[in-house]
PDB file of C-alpha atoms in Angstrom:
ATOM      1  CA  UNK A   1       0.050  -0.071   0.203  1.00 94.00           C
ATOM      2  CA  UNK A   2       1.058   3.702  -0.420  1.00 97.00           C
ATOM      3  CA  UNK A   3       0.969   6.098   2.069  1.00 98.00           C
ATOM      4  CA  UNK A   4      -0.323   9.792   1.793  1.00 98.00           C
ATOM      5  CA  UNK A   5      -1.514  12.443   4.233  1.00 98.00           C
ATOM      6  CA  UNK A   6      -4.473  15.101   3.664  1.00 98.00           C
ATOM      7  CA  UNK A   7      -3.614  19.102   4.067  1.00 98.00           C
ATOM      8  CA  UNK A   8      -6.415  19.219   6.314  1.00 98.00           C
ATOM      9  CA  UNK A   9      -3.570  18.762   8.851  1.00 98.00           C
ATOM     10  CA  UNK A  10      -1.722  21.827   7.488  1.00 98.00           C
ATOM     11  CA  UNK A  11      -4.396  24.449   6.848  1.00 97.00           C
ATOM     12  CA  UNK A  12      -3.418  26.851   4.416  1.00 97.00           C
ATOM     13  CA  UNK A  13       0.046  25.680   3.556  1.00 98.00           C
ATOM     14  CA  UNK A  14       1.515  26.427   0.175  1.00 98.00           C
ATOM     15  CA  UNK A  15       1.998  23.402  -2.174  1.00 98.00           C
ATOM     16  CA  UNK A  16       5.651  23.502  -2.419  1.00 98.00           C
ATOM     17  CA  UNK A  17       5.765  23.322   1.363  1.00 98.00           C
ATOM     18  CA  UNK A  18       3.282  20.755   1.463  1.00 98.00           C
ATOM     19  CA  UNK A  19       5.365  18.613  -1.183  1.00 98.00           C
ATOM     20  CA  UNK A  20       8.553  19.214   0.822  1.00 98.00           C
ATOM     21  CA  UNK A  21       6.861  17.549   3.796  1.00 98.00           C
ATOM     22  CA  UNK A  22       5.762  14.682   1.885  1.00 98.00           C
ATOM     23  CA  UNK A  23       9.222  14.280   0.648  1.00 98.00           C
ATOM     24  CA  UNK A  24      11.113  14.821   4.001  1.00 98.00           C
ATOM     25  CA  UNK A  25       8.910  12.537   5.987  1.00 98.00           C
ATOM     26  CA  UNK A  26       8.769   9.503   3.418  1.00 98.00           C
ATOM     27  CA  UNK A  27       5.050   9.614   2.080  1.00 98.00           C
ATOM     28  CA  UNK A  28       4.192   8.740  -1.557  1.00 98.00           C
ATOM     29  CA  UNK A  29       1.150  10.957  -2.156  1.00 98.00           C
ATOM     30  CA  UNK A  30      -0.817  13.896  -0.921  1.00 98.00           C
ATOM     31  CA  UNK A  31      -4.636  14.159  -0.789  1.00 98.00           C
ATOM     32  CA  UNK A  32      -5.599  18.235  -1.050  1.00 98.00           C
ATOM     33  CA  UNK A  33      -8.448  19.829   0.655  1.00 98.00           C
ATOM     34  CA  UNK A  34     -10.109  21.615  -2.009  1.00 97.00           C
ATOM     35  CA  UNK A  35     -11.851  24.895  -0.383  1.00 96.00           C
ATOM     36  CA  UNK A  36     -11.373  28.488  -0.830  1.00 95.00           C
ATOM     37  CA  UNK A  37      -9.339  28.840   2.156  1.00 95.00           C
ATOM     38  CA  UNK A  38      -6.574  26.631   0.665  1.00 97.00           C
ATOM     39  CA  UNK A  39      -4.031  27.085  -2.055  1.00 97.00           C
ATOM     40  CA  UNK A  40      -5.941  24.800  -4.656  1.00 97.00           C
ATOM     41  CA  UNK A  41      -9.674  25.051  -5.191  1.00 96.00           C
ATOM     42  CA  UNK A  42     -11.661  25.271  -8.165  1.00 95.00           C
ATOM     43  CA  UNK A  43     -11.289  28.878  -8.299  1.00 94.00           C
ATOM     44  CA  UNK A  44      -7.646  28.463  -9.702  1.00 96.00           C
ATOM     45  CA  UNK A  45      -6.765  30.000 -13.036  1.00 96.00           C
ATOM     46  CA  UNK A  46      -5.138  27.780 -15.947  1.00 96.00           C
ATOM     47  CA  UNK A  47      -1.964  29.061 -15.192  1.00 97.00           C
ATOM     48  CA  UNK A  48      -2.206  28.102 -11.193  1.00 97.00           C
ATOM     49  CA  UNK A  49      -3.455  24.816 -12.276  1.00 97.00           C
ATOM     50  CA  UNK A  50      -0.446  24.404 -14.492  1.00 97.00           C
ATOM     51  CA  UNK A  51       1.880  25.411 -11.822  1.00 97.00           C
ATOM     52  CA  UNK A  52       0.545  23.192  -9.420  1.00 98.00           C
ATOM     53  CA  UNK A  53       0.444  19.796 -11.523  1.00 97.00           C
ATOM     54  CA  UNK A  54       4.208  20.948 -12.530  1.00 97.00           C
ATOM     55  CA  UNK A  55       5.210  20.871  -8.684  1.00 98.00           C
ATOM     56  CA  UNK A  56       3.678  17.504  -8.102  1.00 98.00           C
ATOM     57  CA  UNK A  57       5.574  16.178 -11.249  1.00 97.00           C
ATOM     58  CA  UNK A  58       8.740  17.888 -10.545  1.00 97.00           C
ATOM     59  CA  UNK A  59       8.971  16.058  -6.825  1.00 97.00           C
ATOM     60  CA  UNK A  60       7.599  12.670  -7.787  1.00 97.00           C
ATOM     61  CA  UNK A  61       4.720  13.064  -5.006  1.00 98.00           C
ATOM     62  CA  UNK A  62       1.252  11.961  -6.270  1.00 98.00           C
ATOM     63  CA  UNK A  63      -1.679  14.007  -6.083  1.00 98.00           C
ATOM     64  CA  UNK A  64      -4.006  11.394  -4.600  1.00 97.00           C
ATOM     65  CA  UNK A  65      -7.320  12.979  -4.778  1.00 98.00           C
ATOM     66  CA  UNK A  66      -9.362  16.420  -4.026  1.00 98.00           C
ATOM     67  CA  UNK A  67     -11.364  16.520  -0.823  1.00 98.00           C
ATOM     68  CA  UNK A  68     -14.446  18.394  -1.888  1.00 98.00           C
ATOM     69  CA  UNK A  69     -17.547  19.382   0.065  1.00 97.00           C
ATOM     70  CA  UNK A  70     -20.486  18.702  -2.042  1.00 98.00           C
ATOM     71  CA  UNK A  71     -23.095  16.954  -0.321  1.00 98.00           C
ATOM     72  CA  UNK A  72     -25.056  14.651  -2.333  1.00 98.00           C
ATOM     73  CA  UNK A  73     -27.869  13.777  -0.232  1.00 98.00           C
ATOM     74  CA  UNK A  74     -28.658  17.234   1.145  1.00 98.00           C
ATOM     75  CA  UNK A  75     -32.066  18.716   0.284  1.00 97.00           C
ATOM     76  CA  UNK A  76     -32.589  21.143  -2.255  1.00 97.00           C
ATOM     77  CA  UNK A  77     -32.093  21.536  -6.073  1.00 97.00           C
ATOM     78  CA  UNK A  78     -29.812  19.146  -7.839  1.00 98.00           C
ATOM     79  CA  UNK A  79     -28.276  21.917  -9.925  1.00 98.00           C
ATOM     80  CA  UNK A  80     -25.705  23.617  -7.377  1.00 98.00           C
ATOM     81  CA  UNK A  81     -24.778  20.176  -5.944  1.00 98.00           C
ATOM     82  CA  UNK A  82     -23.970  19.019  -9.644  1.00 98.00           C
ATOM     83  CA  UNK A  83     -21.920  22.135 -10.700  1.00 98.00           C
ATOM     84  CA  UNK A  84     -20.030  21.731  -7.284  1.00 98.00           C
ATOM     85  CA  UNK A  85     -18.936  18.015  -8.378  1.00 98.00           C
ATOM     86  CA  UNK A  86     -18.419  19.037 -12.024  1.00 98.00           C
ATOM     87  CA  UNK A  87     -16.026  21.915 -11.135  1.00 98.00           C
ATOM     88  CA  UNK A  88     -14.175  19.490  -8.885  1.00 98.00           C
ATOM     89  CA  UNK A  89     -13.829  17.008 -11.363  1.00 98.00           C
ATOM     90  CA  UNK A  90     -12.391  19.153 -13.888  1.00 98.00           C
ATOM     91  CA  UNK A  91     -10.093  20.556 -11.589  1.00 98.00           C
ATOM     92  CA  UNK A  92      -8.969  16.823 -10.641  1.00 98.00           C
ATOM     93  CA  UNK A  93      -8.593  16.389 -14.374  1.00 98.00           C
ATOM     94  CA  UNK A  94      -6.454  19.365 -15.145  1.00 97.00           C
ATOM     95  CA  UNK A  95      -4.039  18.324 -11.771  1.00 98.00           C
ATOM     96  CA  UNK A  96      -3.876  14.937 -12.697  1.00 97.00           C
ATOM     97  CA  UNK A  97      -5.805  13.728  -9.575  1.00 98.00           C
ATOM     98  CA  UNK A  98      -7.481  10.266 -10.017  1.00 98.00           C
ATOM     99  CA  UNK A  99     -10.236  10.905  -7.276  1.00 98.00           C
ATOM    100  CA  UNK A 100     -12.586  13.450  -5.725  1.00 98.00           C
ATOM    101  CA  UNK A 101     -14.244  13.207  -2.395  1.00 98.00           C
ATOM    102  CA  UNK A 102     -17.819  14.199  -1.633  1.00 98.00           C
ATOM    103  CA  UNK A 103     -19.923  13.975   1.251  1.00 98.00           C
ATOM    104  CA  UNK A 104     -23.494  12.407   2.018  1.00 98.00           C
ATOM    105  CA  UNK A 105     -25.138  15.321   3.964  1.00 98.00           C
ATOM    106  CA  UNK A 106     -28.483  14.200   4.430  1.00 98.00           C
ATOM    107  CA  UNK A 107     -31.336  15.744   6.575  1.00 98.00           C
ATOM    108  CA  UNK A 108     -31.928  13.585   9.547  1.00 96.00           C
ATOM    109  CA  UNK A 109     -35.285  14.417   9.349  1.00 97.00           C
ATOM    110  CA  UNK A 110     -35.891  13.137   6.208  1.00 97.00           C
ATOM    111  CA  UNK A 111     -36.962   9.838   5.268  1.00 97.00           C
ATOM    112  CA  UNK A 112     -33.800   7.430   4.826  1.00 97.00           C
ATOM    113  CA  UNK A 113     -35.048   6.281   1.293  1.00 97.00           C
ATOM    114  CA  UNK A 114     -35.723   9.542  -0.198  1.00 98.00           C
ATOM    115  CA  UNK A 115     -32.094  10.717   0.935  1.00 98.00           C
ATOM    116  CA  UNK A 116     -30.508   7.736  -0.415  1.00 98.00           C
ATOM    117  CA  UNK A 117     -32.230   8.154  -3.700  1.00 98.00           C
ATOM    118  CA  UNK A 118     -31.737  11.751  -3.958  1.00 98.00           C
ATOM    119  CA  UNK A 119     -27.813  11.166  -3.766  1.00 98.00           C
ATOM    120  CA  UNK A 120     -27.769   8.288  -5.844  1.00 98.00           C
ATOM    121  CA  UNK A 121     -29.732  10.317  -8.631  1.00 98.00           C
ATOM    122  CA  UNK A 122     -27.110  12.868  -8.217  1.00 98.00           C
ATOM    123  CA  UNK A 123     -24.044  10.815  -8.266  1.00 98.00           C
ATOM    124  CA  UNK A 124     -25.531   8.964 -11.200  1.00 98.00           C
ATOM    125  CA  UNK A 125     -25.970  12.126 -13.174  1.00 98.00           C
ATOM    126  CA  UNK A 126     -22.526  13.074 -12.399  1.00 98.00           C
ATOM    127  CA  UNK A 127     -21.042   9.764 -13.324  1.00 98.00           C
ATOM    128  CA  UNK A 128     -20.787  10.321 -17.203  1.00 96.00           C
ATOM    129  CA  UNK A 129     -18.919  13.640 -16.553  1.00 98.00           C
ATOM    130  CA  UNK A 130     -16.454  11.505 -14.078  1.00 98.00           C
ATOM    131  CA  UNK A 131     -15.963   9.050 -17.079  1.00 98.00           C
ATOM    132  CA  UNK A 132     -15.150  11.535 -19.730  1.00 98.00           C
ATOM    133  CA  UNK A 133     -12.730  13.129 -17.468  1.00 98.00           C
ATOM    134  CA  UNK A 134     -11.115  10.000 -16.406  1.00 98.00           C
ATOM    135  CA  UNK A 135     -11.588  10.896 -12.560  1.00 98.00           C
ATOM    136  CA  UNK A 136     -13.805   8.749  -9.773  1.00 98.00           C
ATOM    137  CA  UNK A 137     -16.030   9.911  -7.385  1.00 98.00           C
ATOM    138  CA  UNK A 138     -15.868   8.670  -3.931  1.00 98.00           C
ATOM    139  CA  UNK A 139     -18.611   9.072  -1.480  1.00 98.00           C
ATOM    140  CA  UNK A 140     -17.108   9.109   2.110  1.00 98.00           C
ATOM    141  CA  UNK A 141     -18.361   7.163   5.084  1.00 98.00           C
ATOM    142  CA  UNK A 142     -19.404  10.505   7.066  1.00 98.00           C
ATOM    143  CA  UNK A 143     -22.189  12.390   8.905  1.00 97.00           C
ATOM    144  CA  UNK A 144     -25.656  10.826   7.583  1.00 97.00           C
ATOM    145  CA  UNK A 145     -24.042   7.757   6.138  1.00 98.00           C
ATOM    146  CA  UNK A 146     -21.188   6.736   8.292  1.00 98.00           C
ATOM    147  CA  UNK A 147     -20.886   2.945   7.898  1.00 98.00           C
ATOM    148  CA  UNK A 148     -20.308   0.769   4.950  1.00 98.00           C
ATOM    149  CA  UNK A 149     -23.669  -0.535   4.926  1.00 98.00           C
ATOM    150  CA  UNK A 150     -24.920   2.876   4.788  1.00 98.00           C
ATOM    151  CA  UNK A 151     -22.906   4.063   1.618  1.00 98.00           C
ATOM    152  CA  UNK A 152     -23.705   0.834  -0.101  1.00 98.00           C
ATOM    153  CA  UNK A 153     -27.256   1.816  -0.092  1.00 98.00           C
ATOM    154  CA  UNK A 154     -26.403   4.572  -2.226  1.00 98.00           C
ATOM    155  CA  UNK A 155     -23.877   3.233  -4.590  1.00 98.00           C
ATOM    156  CA  UNK A 156     -25.670  -0.028  -5.420  1.00 96.00           C
ATOM    157  CA  UNK A 157     -28.200   1.724  -7.059  1.00 97.00           C
ATOM    158  CA  UNK A 158     -25.670   3.992  -9.012  1.00 97.00           C
ATOM    159  CA  UNK A 159     -23.798   1.269 -10.334  1.00 94.00           C
ATOM    160  CA  UNK A 160     -21.438   3.078 -12.084  1.00 97.00           C
ATOM    161  CA  UNK A 161     -17.543   2.163 -12.101  1.00 96.00           C
ATOM    162  CA  UNK A 162     -16.730   5.961 -11.812  1.00 98.00           C
ATOM    163  CA  UNK A 163     -18.518   6.089  -8.705  1.00 98.00           C
ATOM    164  CA  UNK A 164     -16.726   4.536  -5.637  1.00 98.00           C
ATOM    165  CA  UNK A 165     -16.426   4.857  -1.619  1.00 98.00           C
ATOM    166  CA  UNK A 166     -13.869   6.574   0.512  1.00 98.00           C
ATOM    167  CA  UNK A 167     -13.559   4.491   3.861  1.00 98.00           C
ATOM    168  CA  UNK A 168     -12.997   6.861   6.667  1.00 98.00           C
ATOM    169  CA  UNK A 169     -12.183   4.413   9.478  1.00 98.00           C
ATOM    170  CA  UNK A 170     -13.275   6.917  12.230  1.00 98.00           C
ATOM    171  CA  UNK A 171     -16.906   7.206  10.910  1.00 98.00           C
ATOM    172  CA  UNK A 172     -17.460   3.453  10.663  1.00 98.00           C
ATOM    173  CA  UNK A 173     -16.168   3.038  14.037  1.00 98.00           C
ATOM    174  CA  UNK A 174     -18.535   5.746  15.305  1.00 98.00           C
ATOM    175  CA  UNK A 175     -21.426   4.055  13.483  1.00 98.00           C
ATOM    176  CA  UNK A 176     -20.598   0.748  15.323  1.00 98.00           C
ATOM    177  CA  UNK A 177     -19.558  -1.033  12.488  1.00 98.00           C
ATOM    178  CA  UNK A 178     -16.822  -3.696  12.450  1.00 98.00           C
ATOM    179  CA  UNK A 179     -13.630  -3.323  10.346  1.00 98.00           C
ATOM    180  CA  UNK A 180     -14.509  -6.539   8.617  1.00 98.00           C
ATOM    181  CA  UNK A 181     -17.684  -5.483   7.750  1.00 98.00           C
ATOM    182  CA  UNK A 182     -16.767  -2.125   6.587  1.00 98.00           C
ATOM    183  CA  UNK A 183     -14.450  -3.703   4.335  1.00 98.00           C
ATOM    184  CA  UNK A 184     -16.872  -6.503   3.113  1.00 98.00           C
ATOM    185  CA  UNK A 185     -19.553  -3.714   2.013  1.00 98.00           C
ATOM    186  CA  UNK A 186     -17.174  -1.261   0.719  1.00 98.00           C
ATOM    187  CA  UNK A 187     -14.776  -3.533  -1.332  1.00 97.00           C
ATOM    188  CA  UNK A 188     -16.227  -3.644  -4.643  1.00 96.00           C
ATOM    189  CA  UNK A 189     -16.160   0.235  -4.443  1.00 97.00           C
ATOM    190  CA  UNK A 190     -13.267   1.003  -2.596  1.00 98.00           C
ATOM    191  CA  UNK A 191     -11.212   4.054  -3.793  1.00 98.00           C
ATOM    192  CA  UNK A 192      -8.817   4.523  -0.877  1.00 98.00           C
ATOM    193  CA  UNK A 193      -8.820   4.790   3.185  1.00 98.00           C
ATOM    194  CA  UNK A 194      -8.538   7.344   4.989  1.00 98.00           C
ATOM    195  CA  UNK A 195      -6.874   6.876   8.744  1.00 98.00           C
ATOM    196  CA  UNK A 196      -6.745   8.817  11.712  1.00 98.00           C
ATOM    197  CA  UNK A 197      -6.689   8.411  15.709  1.00 98.00           C
ATOM    198  CA  UNK A 198      -8.884  10.026  18.569  1.00 98.00           C
ATOM    199  CA  UNK A 199      -9.526   9.619  22.150  1.00 97.00           C
ATOM    200  CA  UNK A 200     -12.912   8.722  22.336  1.00 98.00           C
ATOM    201  CA  UNK A 201     -16.250   8.662  20.723  1.00 96.00           C
ATOM    202  CA  UNK A 202     -16.782  12.029  22.646  1.00 96.00           C
ATOM    203  CA  UNK A 203     -13.634  13.497  22.091  1.00 96.00           C
ATOM    204  CA  UNK A 204     -12.878  13.237  18.315  1.00 95.00           C
ATOM    205  CA  UNK A 205      -9.638  15.746  18.253  1.00 96.00           C
ATOM    206  CA  UNK A 206      -6.822  14.344  16.349  1.00 98.00           C
ATOM    207  CA  UNK A 207      -4.138  12.323  18.081  1.00 98.00           C
ATOM    208  CA  UNK A 208      -0.908  10.821  16.576  1.00 98.00           C
ATOM    209  CA  UNK A 209      -1.773   7.291  14.885  1.00 98.00           C
ATOM    210  CA  UNK A 210      -1.710   4.733  17.346  1.00 97.00           C
ATOM    211  CA  UNK A 211      -2.509   7.060  20.489  1.00 98.00           C
ATOM    212  CA  UNK A 212      -5.984   6.750  20.290  1.00 98.00           C
ATOM    213  CA  UNK A 213      -9.226   4.406  20.197  1.00 98.00           C
ATOM    214  CA  UNK A 214      -9.522   3.633  16.736  1.00 98.00           C
ATOM    215  CA  UNK A 215      -9.228   0.241  15.259  1.00 98.00           C
ATOM    216  CA  UNK A 216      -6.292   0.763  13.207  1.00 98.00           C
ATOM    217  CA  UNK A 217      -4.612  -2.551  13.512  1.00 98.00           C
ATOM    218  CA  UNK A 218      -7.820  -4.380  12.583  1.00 98.00           C
ATOM    219  CA  UNK A 219      -8.521  -2.458   9.366  1.00 98.00           C
ATOM    220  CA  UNK A 220      -5.034  -2.799   8.105  1.00 98.00           C
ATOM    221  CA  UNK A 221      -5.335  -6.358   8.851  1.00 98.00           C
ATOM    222  CA  UNK A 222      -8.484  -6.824   6.989  1.00 98.00           C
ATOM    223  CA  UNK A 223      -6.967  -5.056   3.994  1.00 98.00           C
ATOM    224  CA  UNK A 224      -3.962  -7.027   3.824  1.00 97.00           C
ATOM    225  CA  UNK A 225      -5.703 -10.239   4.353  1.00 97.00           C
ATOM    226  CA  UNK A 226      -7.816  -9.395   1.215  1.00 97.00           C
ATOM    227  CA  UNK A 227      -4.810  -8.520  -0.930  1.00 96.00           C
ATOM    228  CA  UNK A 228      -6.099  -4.811  -1.080  1.00 96.00           C
ATOM    229  CA  UNK A 229      -3.199  -2.674  -2.432  1.00 94.00           C
ATOM    230  CA  UNK A 230      -4.418   0.943  -2.665  1.00 97.00           C
ATOM    231  CA  UNK A 231      -3.687   3.882  -0.660  1.00 98.00           C
ATOM    232  CA  UNK A 232      -3.960   4.754   3.304  1.00 98.00           C
ATOM    233  CA  UNK A 233      -4.196   8.700   3.857  1.00 98.00           C
ATOM    234  CA  UNK A 234      -3.761  10.176   7.108  1.00 98.00           C
ATOM    235  CA  UNK A 235      -6.515  12.818   7.721  1.00 98.00           C
ATOM    236  CA  UNK A 236      -5.448  14.832  10.662  1.00 98.00           C
ATOM    237  CA  UNK A 237      -8.111  17.506  11.415  1.00 98.00           C
ATOM    238  CA  UNK A 238      -5.936  20.307  12.445  1.00 97.00           C
ATOM    239  CA  UNK A 239      -8.264  22.932  10.613  1.00 95.00           C
ATOM    240  CA  UNK A 240     -11.143  21.904  13.095  1.00 95.00           C
ATOM    241  CA  UNK A 241      -8.916  21.683  16.122  1.00 96.00           C
ATOM    242  CA  UNK A 242      -6.690  24.472  16.363  1.00 93.00           C
ATOM    243  CA  UNK A 243      -5.077  23.484  19.728  1.00 96.00           C
ATOM    244  CA  UNK A 244      -4.029  20.086  18.253  1.00 97.00           C
ATOM    245  CA  UNK A 245      -0.440  19.412  18.072  1.00 97.00           C
ATOM    246  CA  UNK A 246       1.158  20.293  14.450  1.00 98.00           C
ATOM    247  CA  UNK A 247       1.156  17.881  12.151  1.00 98.00           C
ATOM    248  CA  UNK A 248       4.507  18.056  10.601  1.00 98.00           C
ATOM    249  CA  UNK A 249       6.167  17.014  13.811  1.00 98.00           C
ATOM    250  CA  UNK A 250       4.102  13.782  13.860  1.00 98.00           C
ATOM    251  CA  UNK A 251       4.437  12.834  10.256  1.00 98.00           C
ATOM    252  CA  UNK A 252       7.539  10.445  10.442  1.00 98.00           C
ATOM    253  CA  UNK A 253       6.156   8.851  13.351  1.00 98.00           C
ATOM    254  CA  UNK A 254       2.694   8.415  11.704  1.00 98.00           C
ATOM    255  CA  UNK A 255       4.228   6.848   8.614  1.00 98.00           C
ATOM    256  CA  UNK A 256       6.355   4.572  10.759  1.00 98.00           C
ATOM    257  CA  UNK A 257       3.330   3.325  12.485  1.00 98.00           C
ATOM    258  CA  UNK A 258       1.375   2.506   9.657  1.00 98.00           C
ATOM    259  CA  UNK A 259       4.424   0.655   8.138  1.00 98.00           C
ATOM    260  CA  UNK A 260       4.732  -1.448  11.309  1.00 98.00           C
ATOM    261  CA  UNK A 261       0.818  -2.253  10.999  1.00 98.00           C
ATOM    262  CA  UNK A 262       1.585  -3.178   7.404  1.00 97.00           C
ATOM    263  CA  UNK A 263       4.526  -5.317   8.524  1.00 96.00           C
ATOM    264  CA  UNK A 264       2.671  -7.133  11.081  1.00 96.00           C
ATOM    265  CA  UNK A 265      -0.590  -7.802   8.968  1.00 94.00           C
ATOM    266  CA  UNK A 266       1.908  -9.243   6.332  1.00 87.00           C
TER     267      UNK A 266
END
């Protein structure tokens, strides 16, 4: 498996500095948070896009994906959601990223079946755009659809190879799902896996990998036992927890922890 980290852990850091961190600490790739607060977002000019793509190519660090914020199950008109996804897909294509991340974001007061159908319809509509651009849309296990079982209710009806899943191991754990069950549900659709660690269900502030309660050993074990060889991406939410320790000082130990888990699982 290849290892990456998300720029959610280094909010606002310029791309050259992000790539320098990845190189210095032995990571193969980077997931970029695609948001107006960040250096990379759908509003970049063609020249800025070309410069960003060239920086990745020059360093040999892979751009794993763009973490977007479209909520595919949210109430409202389809058009704004689809516009957000299509802008993200175009940016990913132009930068050479294979994946874009979207969230579910369903209204908890709305019947589950309606939210699932809404998300499936929107993802189905965006799937052809994704196929034309050679980019894959990944629905993250998150918020209203925390578990693999939740996400598969949406992906099953979509039935398109360019629409898949992003397994966030914290949310499946918070949803009460065992790693073996999450993998079984998501495996046919799995794009990559986000790893992290937290103190408890009540305290989701980011911790160094291995310092919290999340079942990282079990997650890595089930991936290895099934021969999965994709990406593990460390998502450290410094953006949402300003008092958390700075990520750069944790990157080497985090990589070593993941390499150790991979070695033990093998």
